[in-house]
PDB file of C-alpha atoms in Angstrom:
ATOM      1  CA  MET A  12     -16.706  16.678  60.220  1.00  0.00           C
ATOM      2  CA  ASN A  13     -17.544  20.079  61.711  1.00  0.00           C
ATOM      3  CA  THR A  14     -16.536  23.427  60.224  1.00  0.00           C
ATOM      4  CA  PHE A  15     -13.770  24.061  62.783  1.00  0.00           C
ATOM      5  CA  LYS A  16     -12.096  20.724  62.048  1.00  0.00           C
ATOM      6  CA  ILE A  17     -12.282  21.333  58.307  1.00  0.00           C
ATOM      7  CA  PHE A  18     -10.732  24.804  58.713  1.00  0.00           C
ATOM      8  CA  SER A  19      -7.993  23.419  60.967  1.00  0.00           C
ATOM      9  CA  ARG A  20      -7.112  20.712  58.462  1.00  0.00           C
ATOM     10  CA  ILE A  21      -6.989  23.206  55.572  1.00  0.00           C
ATOM     11  CA  SER A  22      -4.789  25.586  57.625  1.00  0.00           C
ATOM     12  CA  PHE A  23      -2.401  22.748  58.430  1.00  0.00           C
ATOM     13  CA  LEU A  24      -2.137  21.742  54.768  1.00  0.00           C
ATOM     14  CA  VAL A  25      -1.437  25.333  53.724  1.00  0.00           C
ATOM     15  CA  LEU A  26       1.400  25.587  56.255  1.00  0.00           C
ATOM     16  CA  LEU A  27       2.764  22.210  55.199  1.00  0.00           C
ATOM     17  CA  ILE A  28       2.840  23.289  51.553  1.00  0.00           C
ATOM     18  CA  THR A  29       4.415  26.649  52.426  1.00  0.00           C
ATOM     19  CA  PHE A  30       7.284  25.226  54.451  1.00  0.00           C
ATOM     20  CA  SER A  31       7.847  21.749  53.009  1.00  0.00           C
ATOM     21  CA  SER A  32       7.414  21.990  49.240  1.00  0.00           C
ATOM     22  CA  CYS A  33      10.792  23.554  48.605  1.00  0.00           C
ATOM     23  CA  ASN A  34      10.946  22.496  44.969  1.00  0.00           C
ATOM     24  CA  ALA A  35       7.708  24.369  44.247  1.00  0.00           C
ATOM     25  CA  GLN A  36       9.423  27.685  45.032  1.00  0.00           C
ATOM     26  CA  LYS A  37      10.914  29.779  42.254  1.00  0.00           C
ATOM     27  CA  ASN A  38      13.397  32.601  42.927  1.00  0.00           C
ATOM     28  CA  ALA A  39      12.346  32.735  46.573  1.00  0.00           C
ATOM     29  CA  ILE A  40      14.310  35.235  48.671  1.00  0.00           C
ATOM     30  CA  VAL A  41      16.360  34.029  51.649  1.00  0.00           C
ATOM     31  CA  ALA A  42      17.655  36.826  53.876  1.00  0.00           C
ATOM     32  CA  HIS A  43      21.291  36.016  54.688  1.00  0.00           C
ATOM     33  CA  ARG A  44      21.715  36.242  58.495  1.00  0.00           C
ATOM     34  CA  GLY A  45      18.286  37.863  58.605  1.00  0.00           C
ATOM     35  CA  ALA A  46      17.174  41.136  57.008  1.00  0.00           C
ATOM     36  CA  TRP A  47      19.773  43.342  58.662  1.00  0.00           C
ATOM     37  CA  LYS A  48      21.571  45.545  56.171  1.00  0.00           C
ATOM     38  CA  LYS A  49      19.052  48.225  55.180  1.00  0.00           C
ATOM     39  CA  ASN A  50      18.156  49.097  58.783  1.00  0.00           C
ATOM     40  CA  ASN A  51      21.691  48.587  60.143  1.00  0.00           C
ATOM     41  CA  LEU A  52      20.644  45.761  62.478  1.00  0.00           C
ATOM     42  CA  PRO A  53      23.159  43.255  63.852  1.00  0.00           C
ATOM     43  CA  GLU A  54      23.546  40.198  61.647  1.00  0.00           C
ATOM     44  CA  ASN A  55      21.931  37.061  63.080  1.00  0.00           C
ATOM     45  CA  SER A  56      20.057  39.106  65.662  1.00  0.00           C
ATOM     46  CA  ILE A  57      16.467  38.432  66.633  1.00  0.00           C
ATOM     47  CA  ALA A  58      15.655  41.914  65.282  1.00  0.00           C
ATOM     48  CA  ALA A  59      17.031  40.933  61.851  1.00  0.00           C
ATOM     49  CA  LEU A  60      15.017  37.713  61.932  1.00  0.00           C
ATOM     50  CA  ARG A  61      11.871  39.587  62.927  1.00  0.00           C
ATOM     51  CA  HIS A  62      12.357  42.065  60.073  1.00  0.00           C
ATOM     52  CA  ALA A  63      12.690  39.193  57.556  1.00  0.00           C
ATOM     53  CA  ILE A  64       9.435  37.722  58.858  1.00  0.00           C
ATOM     54  CA  ASP A  65       7.704  41.132  58.795  1.00  0.00           C
ATOM     55  CA  LEU A  66       8.783  41.496  55.140  1.00  0.00           C
ATOM     56  CA  LYS A  67       7.136  38.090  54.535  1.00  0.00           C
ATOM     57  CA  LEU A  68      10.313  36.800  52.923  1.00  0.00           C
ATOM     58  CA  PRO A  69      10.263  33.117  51.930  1.00  0.00           C
ATOM     59  CA  GLY A  70      13.376  32.371  54.015  1.00  0.00           C
ATOM     60  CA  SER A  71      15.758  33.710  56.654  1.00  0.00           C
ATOM     61  CA  GLU A  72      19.158  32.113  57.265  1.00  0.00           C
ATOM     62  CA  PHE A  73      21.111  31.951  60.541  1.00  0.00           C
ATOM     63  CA  ASP A  74      24.241  30.265  61.930  1.00  0.00           C
ATOM     64  CA  VAL A  75      24.612  27.904  64.893  1.00  0.00           C
ATOM     65  CA  TRP A  76      27.659  27.266  67.117  1.00  0.00           C
ATOM     66  CA  ARG A  77      27.989  25.298  70.385  1.00  0.00           C
ATOM     67  CA  THR A  78      29.745  26.886  73.365  1.00  0.00           C
ATOM     68  CA  ALA A  79      32.194  25.183  75.707  1.00  0.00           C
ATOM     69  CA  ASP A  80      29.310  24.452  78.092  1.00  0.00           C
ATOM     70  CA  ASP A  81      27.064  23.093  75.312  1.00  0.00           C
ATOM     71  CA  SER A  82      24.806  26.110  74.755  1.00  0.00           C
ATOM     72  CA  LEU A  83      23.691  26.510  71.138  1.00  0.00           C
ATOM     73  CA  VAL A  84      24.092  30.142  70.081  1.00  0.00           C
ATOM     74  CA  ILE A  85      23.483  32.180  66.924  1.00  0.00           C
ATOM     75  CA  ASN A  86      26.561  33.860  65.443  1.00  0.00           C
ATOM     76  CA  HIS A  87      28.282  33.789  62.071  1.00  0.00           C
ATOM     77  CA  ASP A  88      31.960  33.799  62.982  1.00  0.00           C
ATOM     78  CA  ALA A  89      33.820  31.328  65.164  1.00  0.00           C
ATOM     79  CA  HIS A  90      34.706  34.283  67.410  1.00  0.00           C
ATOM     80  CA  TYR A  91      32.417  36.600  69.331  1.00  0.00           C
ATOM     81  CA  ASN A  92      33.936  39.743  70.817  1.00  0.00           C
ATOM     82  CA  LYS A  93      37.399  38.188  70.299  1.00  0.00           C
ATOM     83  CA  MET A  94      36.402  35.035  72.214  1.00  0.00           C
ATOM     84  CA  VAL A  95      36.384  31.601  70.573  1.00  0.00           C
ATOM     85  CA  ILE A  96      32.775  30.473  70.950  1.00  0.00           C
ATOM     86  CA  GLU A  97      33.594  26.762  71.137  1.00  0.00           C
ATOM     87  CA  GLN A  98      36.075  27.436  73.951  1.00  0.00           C
ATOM     88  CA  THR A  99      33.975  29.922  75.949  1.00  0.00           C
ATOM     89  CA  SER A 100      31.025  29.524  78.304  1.00  0.00           C
ATOM     90  CA  TYR A 101      27.705  31.103  77.435  1.00  0.00           C
ATOM     91  CA  SER A 102      27.744  33.202  80.600  1.00  0.00           C
ATOM     92  CA  ASP A 103      31.004  34.817  79.481  1.00  0.00           C
ATOM     93  CA  LEU A 104      29.759  35.438  75.937  1.00  0.00           C
ATOM     94  CA  ILE A 105      26.596  37.272  76.996  1.00  0.00           C
ATOM     95  CA  LYS A 106      28.558  39.799  79.027  1.00  0.00           C
ATOM     96  CA  PHE A 107      28.882  41.598  75.676  1.00  0.00           C
ATOM     97  CA  LYS A 108      25.747  42.870  73.938  1.00  0.00           C
ATOM     98  CA  LEU A 109      25.024  43.100  70.228  1.00  0.00           C
ATOM     99  CA  SER A 110      25.099  46.593  68.734  1.00  0.00           C
ATOM    100  CA  ASN A 111      21.324  47.030  69.206  1.00  0.00           C
ATOM    101  CA  GLY A 112      21.442  46.000  72.871  1.00  0.00           C
ATOM    102  CA  GLU A 113      20.311  42.406  72.365  1.00  0.00           C
ATOM    103  CA  LYS A 114      22.233  39.640  74.061  1.00  0.00           C
ATOM    104  CA  LEU A 115      23.740  36.901  71.941  1.00  0.00           C
ATOM    105  CA  PRO A 116      20.678  34.728  71.205  1.00  0.00           C
ATOM    106  CA  THR A 117      20.467  31.044  71.950  1.00  0.00           C
ATOM    107  CA  LEU A 118      19.002  28.713  69.343  1.00  0.00           C
ATOM    108  CA  HIS A 119      16.008  28.141  71.629  1.00  0.00           C
ATOM    109  CA  GLU A 120      15.322  31.893  71.855  1.00  0.00           C
ATOM    110  CA  TYR A 121      15.868  32.418  68.140  1.00  0.00           C
ATOM    111  CA  ILE A 122      13.569  29.622  67.007  1.00  0.00           C
ATOM    112  CA  SER A 123      10.942  30.599  69.590  1.00  0.00           C
ATOM    113  CA  GLU A 124      10.830  34.052  67.999  1.00  0.00           C
ATOM    114  CA  GLY A 125      10.975  32.599  64.490  1.00  0.00           C
ATOM    115  CA  ILE A 126       7.745  30.648  64.875  1.00  0.00           C
ATOM    116  CA  LYS A 127       5.758  33.601  66.247  1.00  0.00           C
ATOM    117  CA  ASN A 128       3.314  35.178  63.771  1.00  0.00           C
ATOM    118  CA  ASN A 129       5.179  33.497  60.943  1.00  0.00           C
ATOM    119  CA  LYS A 130       3.195  32.014  58.089  1.00  0.00           C
ATOM    120  CA  HIS A 131       5.664  32.713  55.277  1.00  0.00           C
ATOM    121  CA  THR A 132       9.316  32.496  56.314  1.00  0.00           C
ATOM    122  CA  LEU A 133      11.324  29.266  56.263  1.00  0.00           C
ATOM    123  CA  LEU A 134      14.024  29.154  58.962  1.00  0.00           C
ATOM    124  CA  VAL A 135      17.269  28.199  57.222  1.00  0.00           C
ATOM    125  CA  CYS A 136      19.556  26.776  59.903  1.00  0.00           C
ATOM    126  CA  GLU A 137      23.265  26.621  59.096  1.00  0.00           C
ATOM    127  CA  ILE A 138      25.214  24.268  61.363  1.00  0.00           C
ATOM    128  CA  LYS A 139      28.782  25.509  61.486  1.00  0.00           C
ATOM    129  CA  PRO A 140      31.530  22.868  61.212  1.00  0.00           C
ATOM    130  CA  SER A 141      33.407  22.547  64.481  1.00  0.00           C
ATOM    131  CA  GLU A 142      36.961  23.859  64.539  1.00  0.00           C
ATOM    132  CA  ILE A 143      37.743  21.332  67.277  1.00  0.00           C
ATOM    133  CA  SER A 144      36.658  18.029  65.729  1.00  0.00           C
ATOM    134  CA  LYS A 145      34.322  16.438  63.175  1.00  0.00           C
ATOM    135  CA  GLU A 146      32.507  14.564  65.915  1.00  0.00           C
ATOM    136  CA  ARG A 147      31.815  17.754  67.837  1.00  0.00           C
ATOM    137  CA  GLY A 148      30.211  19.287  64.771  1.00  0.00           C
ATOM    138  CA  LYS A 149      27.989  16.242  64.289  1.00  0.00           C
ATOM    139  CA  LYS A 150      26.929  16.348  67.945  1.00  0.00           C
ATOM    140  CA  THR A 151      26.083  20.056  67.578  1.00  0.00           C
ATOM    141  CA  ALA A 152      23.862  19.159  64.637  1.00  0.00           C
ATOM    142  CA  LEU A 153      21.999  16.524  66.653  1.00  0.00           C
ATOM    143  CA  LEU A 154      21.456  18.944  69.543  1.00  0.00           C
ATOM    144  CA  ALA A 155      20.153  21.590  67.140  1.00  0.00           C
ATOM    145  CA  VAL A 156      17.683  19.154  65.564  1.00  0.00           C
ATOM    146  CA  GLU A 157      16.556  18.073  69.027  1.00  0.00           C
ATOM    147  CA  THR A 158      15.949  21.695  70.092  1.00  0.00           C
ATOM    148  CA  ILE A 159      14.037  22.544  66.935  1.00  0.00           C
ATOM    149  CA  LYS A 160      11.847  19.450  67.229  1.00  0.00           C
ATOM    150  CA  LYS A 161      11.076  20.196  70.885  1.00  0.00           C
ATOM    151  CA  LEU A 162       9.863  23.632  69.812  1.00  0.00           C
ATOM    152  CA  LYS A 163       7.738  21.985  67.090  1.00  0.00           C
ATOM    153  CA  ALA A 164       9.508  24.084  64.481  1.00  0.00           C
ATOM    154  CA  ASP A 165      10.865  21.238  62.344  1.00  0.00           C
ATOM    155  CA  LYS A 166       8.255  21.765  59.601  1.00  0.00           C
ATOM    156  CA  LYS A 167       9.365  25.406  59.352  1.00  0.00           C
ATOM    157  CA  THR A 168      13.106  24.662  59.303  1.00  0.00           C
ATOM    158  CA  CYS A 169      15.644  23.356  56.811  1.00  0.00           C
ATOM    159  CA  TYR A 170      19.337  22.695  57.436  1.00  0.00           C
ATOM    160  CA  ILE A 171      22.448  23.737  55.529  1.00  0.00           C
ATOM    161  CA  SER A 172      26.145  23.137  56.184  1.00  0.00           C
ATOM    162  CA  PHE A 173      29.590  23.203  54.613  1.00  0.00           C
ATOM    163  CA  ASP A 174      30.278  19.896  56.399  1.00  0.00           C
ATOM    164  CA  TYR A 175      28.782  17.037  54.386  1.00  0.00           C
ATOM    165  CA  ASP A 176      29.019  14.666  57.344  1.00  0.00           C
ATOM    166  CA  ILE A 177      26.873  17.032  59.422  1.00  0.00           C
ATOM    167  CA  LEU A 178      24.112  16.797  56.822  1.00  0.00           C
ATOM    168  CA  LYS A 179      24.405  13.007  56.698  1.00  0.00           C
ATOM    169  CA  GLN A 180      24.206  12.930  60.503  1.00  0.00           C
ATOM    170  CA  ILE A 181      20.991  14.952  60.416  1.00  0.00           C
ATOM    171  CA  ARG A 182      19.565  12.668  57.733  1.00  0.00           C
ATOM    172  CA  SER A 183      20.249   9.644  59.933  1.00  0.00           C
ATOM    173  CA  VAL A 184      17.830  10.977  62.572  1.00  0.00           C
ATOM    174  CA  ASP A 185      15.357  12.774  60.312  1.00  0.00           C
ATOM    175  CA  PRO A 186      14.486  11.123  56.987  1.00  0.00           C
ATOM    176  CA  LYS A 187      12.173  13.935  55.842  1.00  0.00           C
ATOM    177  CA  THR A 188      13.799  17.279  56.650  1.00  0.00           C
ATOM    178  CA  SER A 189      15.237  19.439  53.870  1.00  0.00           C
ATOM    179  CA  LEU A 190      19.060  19.461  53.650  1.00  0.00           C
ATOM    180  CA  GLN A 191      21.225  21.688  51.451  1.00  0.00           C
ATOM    181  CA  TYR A 192      24.982  21.394  50.949  1.00  0.00           C
ATOM    182  CA  LEU A 193      27.088  24.563  50.833  1.00  0.00           C
ATOM    183  CA  GLU A 194      30.639  23.652  49.812  1.00  0.00           C
ATOM    184  CA  GLY A 195      30.157  23.522  46.028  1.00  0.00           C
ATOM    185  CA  ASN A 196      32.318  20.467  45.360  1.00  0.00           C
ATOM    186  CA  LYS A 197      29.620  17.882  44.599  1.00  0.00           C
ATOM    187  CA  SER A 198      27.254  17.587  41.664  1.00  0.00           C
ATOM    188  CA  PRO A 199      23.480  17.422  42.184  1.00  0.00           C
ATOM    189  CA  LYS A 200      23.569  13.719  41.284  1.00  0.00           C
ATOM    190  CA  GLU A 201      26.176  13.086  43.978  1.00  0.00           C
ATOM    191  CA  VAL A 202      24.161  14.766  46.729  1.00  0.00           C
ATOM    192  CA  LYS A 203      21.016  12.962  45.611  1.00  0.00           C
ATOM    193  CA  ALA A 204      22.817   9.634  46.018  1.00  0.00           C
ATOM    194  CA  ASP A 205      23.340  10.499  49.700  1.00  0.00           C
ATOM    195  CA  ASN A 206      19.737  11.611  50.193  1.00  0.00           C
ATOM    196  CA  ILE A 207      20.713  15.285  50.442  1.00  0.00           C
ATOM    197  CA  ASN A 208      17.985  17.183  48.631  1.00  0.00           C
ATOM    198  CA  GLY A 209      19.551  20.570  47.909  1.00  0.00           C
ATOM    199  CA  VAL A 210      22.663  22.341  46.624  1.00  0.00           C
ATOM    200  CA  ASP A 211      23.202  25.819  48.072  1.00  0.00           C
ATOM    201  CA  TYR A 212      26.395  27.008  46.389  1.00  0.00           C
ATOM    202  CA  HIS A 213      28.088  30.337  45.835  1.00  0.00           C
ATOM    203  CA  TYR A 214      26.711  31.695  42.575  1.00  0.00           C
ATOM    204  CA  SER A 215      30.202  31.547  41.019  1.00  0.00           C
ATOM    205  CA  VAL A 216      30.087  27.734  41.309  1.00  0.00           C
ATOM    206  CA  PHE A 217      27.027  27.649  39.070  1.00  0.00           C
ATOM    207  CA  ARG A 218      28.697  29.987  36.577  1.00  0.00           C
ATOM    208  CA  LYS A 219      31.610  27.532  36.474  1.00  0.00           C
ATOM    209  CA  HIS A 220      29.286  24.526  36.263  1.00  0.00           C
ATOM    210  CA  PRO A 221      26.169  25.758  34.433  1.00  0.00           C
ATOM    211  CA  GLU A 222      25.300  22.142  33.604  1.00  0.00           C
ATOM    212  CA  TRP A 223      24.567  21.582  37.301  1.00  0.00           C
ATOM    213  CA  ILE A 224      21.543  23.880  37.055  1.00  0.00           C
ATOM    214  CA  GLN A 225      19.659  21.587  34.677  1.00  0.00           C
ATOM    215  CA  GLU A 226      21.062  18.491  36.399  1.00  0.00           C
ATOM    216  CA  ALA A 227      19.558  19.683  39.679  1.00  0.00           C
ATOM    217  CA  LYS A 228      16.200  20.361  38.050  1.00  0.00           C
ATOM    218  CA  ASP A 229      16.185  16.976  36.302  1.00  0.00           C
ATOM    219  CA  ASN A 230      16.924  15.230  39.613  1.00  0.00           C
ATOM    220  CA  LYS A 231      14.506  17.354  41.660  1.00  0.00           C
ATOM    221  CA  ILE A 232      17.356  18.790  43.728  1.00  0.00           C
ATOM    222  CA  ILE A 233      16.707  22.177  45.359  1.00  0.00           C
ATOM    223  CA  LEU A 234      18.749  25.006  43.806  1.00  0.00           C
ATOM    224  CA  ASN A 235      19.932  27.820  46.070  1.00  0.00           C
ATOM    225  CA  ALA A 236      22.700  30.375  45.479  1.00  0.00           C
ATOM    226  CA  TRP A 237      24.624  32.561  47.946  1.00  0.00           C
ATOM    227  CA  THR A 238      25.394  35.387  48.603  1.00  0.00           C
ATOM    228  CA  VAL A 239      23.830  37.225  45.654  1.00  0.00           C
ATOM    229  CA  ASN A 240      24.059  40.964  46.289  1.00  0.00           C
ATOM    230  CA  GLU A 241      24.600  42.603  42.886  1.00  0.00           C
ATOM    231  CA  ALA A 242      21.698  43.309  40.519  1.00  0.00           C
ATOM    232  CA  ALA A 243      23.414  41.665  37.520  1.00  0.00           C
ATOM    233  CA  ASP A 244      24.031  38.445  39.454  1.00  0.00           C
ATOM    234  CA  MET A 245      20.466  38.509  40.765  1.00  0.00           C
ATOM    235  CA  ASP A 246      19.143  38.831  37.222  1.00  0.00           C
ATOM    236  CA  TRP A 247      21.192  35.831  36.056  1.00  0.00           C
ATOM    237  CA  ILE A 248      19.931  33.651  38.908  1.00  0.00           C
ATOM    238  CA  ILE A 249      16.341  34.822  38.329  1.00  0.00           C
ATOM    239  CA  GLU A 250      16.572  33.959  34.627  1.00  0.00           C
ATOM    240  CA  ASN A 251      17.775  30.459  35.523  1.00  0.00           C
ATOM    241  CA  LYS A 252      14.793  29.947  37.852  1.00  0.00           C
ATOM    242  CA  PHE A 253      16.540  28.824  41.027  1.00  0.00           C
ATOM    243  CA  ASN A 254      14.332  27.723  43.927  1.00  0.00           C
ATOM    244  CA  TYR A 255      16.006  30.126  46.351  1.00  0.00           C
ATOM    245  CA  ILE A 256      18.323  33.137  46.190  1.00  0.00           C
ATOM    246  CA  THR A 257      20.254  33.969  49.374  1.00  0.00           C
ATOM    247  CA  THR A 258      21.158  37.653  49.719  1.00  0.00           C
ATOM    248  CA  ASN A 259      22.195  40.456  52.044  1.00  0.00           C
ATOM    249  CA  GLU A 260      19.992  42.735  49.923  1.00  0.00           C
ATOM    250  CA  PRO A 261      16.460  41.284  50.125  1.00  0.00           C
ATOM    251  CA  GLU A 262      14.819  44.631  49.356  1.00  0.00           C
ATOM    252  CA  LEU A 263      16.886  45.047  46.168  1.00  0.00           C
ATOM    253  CA  LEU A 264      16.085  41.471  45.147  1.00  0.00           C
ATOM    254  CA  GLN A 265      12.384  42.153  45.673  1.00  0.00           C
ATOM    255  CA  GLN A 266      12.726  45.085  43.257  1.00  0.00           C
ATOM    256  CA  ARG A 267      14.545  42.944  40.661  1.00  0.00           C
ATOM    257  CA  LEU A 268      11.871  40.253  40.855  1.00  0.00           C
ATOM    258  CA  LYS A 269       9.106  42.819  40.393  1.00  0.00           C
ATOM    259  CA  ALA A 270      10.934  44.259  37.392  1.00  0.00           C
ATOM    260  CA  LYS A 271      11.044  40.814  35.769  1.00  0.00           C
ATOM    261  CA  LYS A 272       7.275  40.252  36.043  1.00  0.00           C
TER     262      LYS A 272
END
């Protein structure tokens, strides 16, 4: 085997370990809707994503909706500029710019940017439950997975959702991808039984059910907590050695992690 082939194989393995071995991570920072707050960038914007990648954060989260004409777009709320995304065409939505002048990004555009010059940052894709029907939400999930696979970004992406059926739908078409449940109403053992490999709950859920922390570790279930913005809460999560910590304050969390070393 020549030197180039050996180097290529080693590079591939490094990337695979970086993006796929979620359980190996400890207290890894996930920027919630990108790294937006410190620099006053729009949430879920490509600029916020780019900043998270430039900071070499372990993860950056974003939210996916499907428009009335089946475009997949990145936005947190069900509404954009007072329009219901699921009931509005993409062409009508993009008449209104984000605060930094960007147009509302499509999933294709967002992922295309997310895989550029990115060796560190996992793309954490939240599929929003449809407000129209369960089946519509599941179809949105399938379209998102299809888009991400076409862009060859599936090894750099994991999926989260408040809708358990959306995660099960994704699992039915992808047996290997990382899935994390958001709602906080199932134990780690319960999600493991359905082949969901992560719990990503509000930190208050883990304070209410501290036994779930060890249960997740014993069952090799990924532990993630959202949205951890206060130093005291960060310190508690750090001490309990979660795999991921989702925050609007990635720079503050970086400081807290350094202080604990």
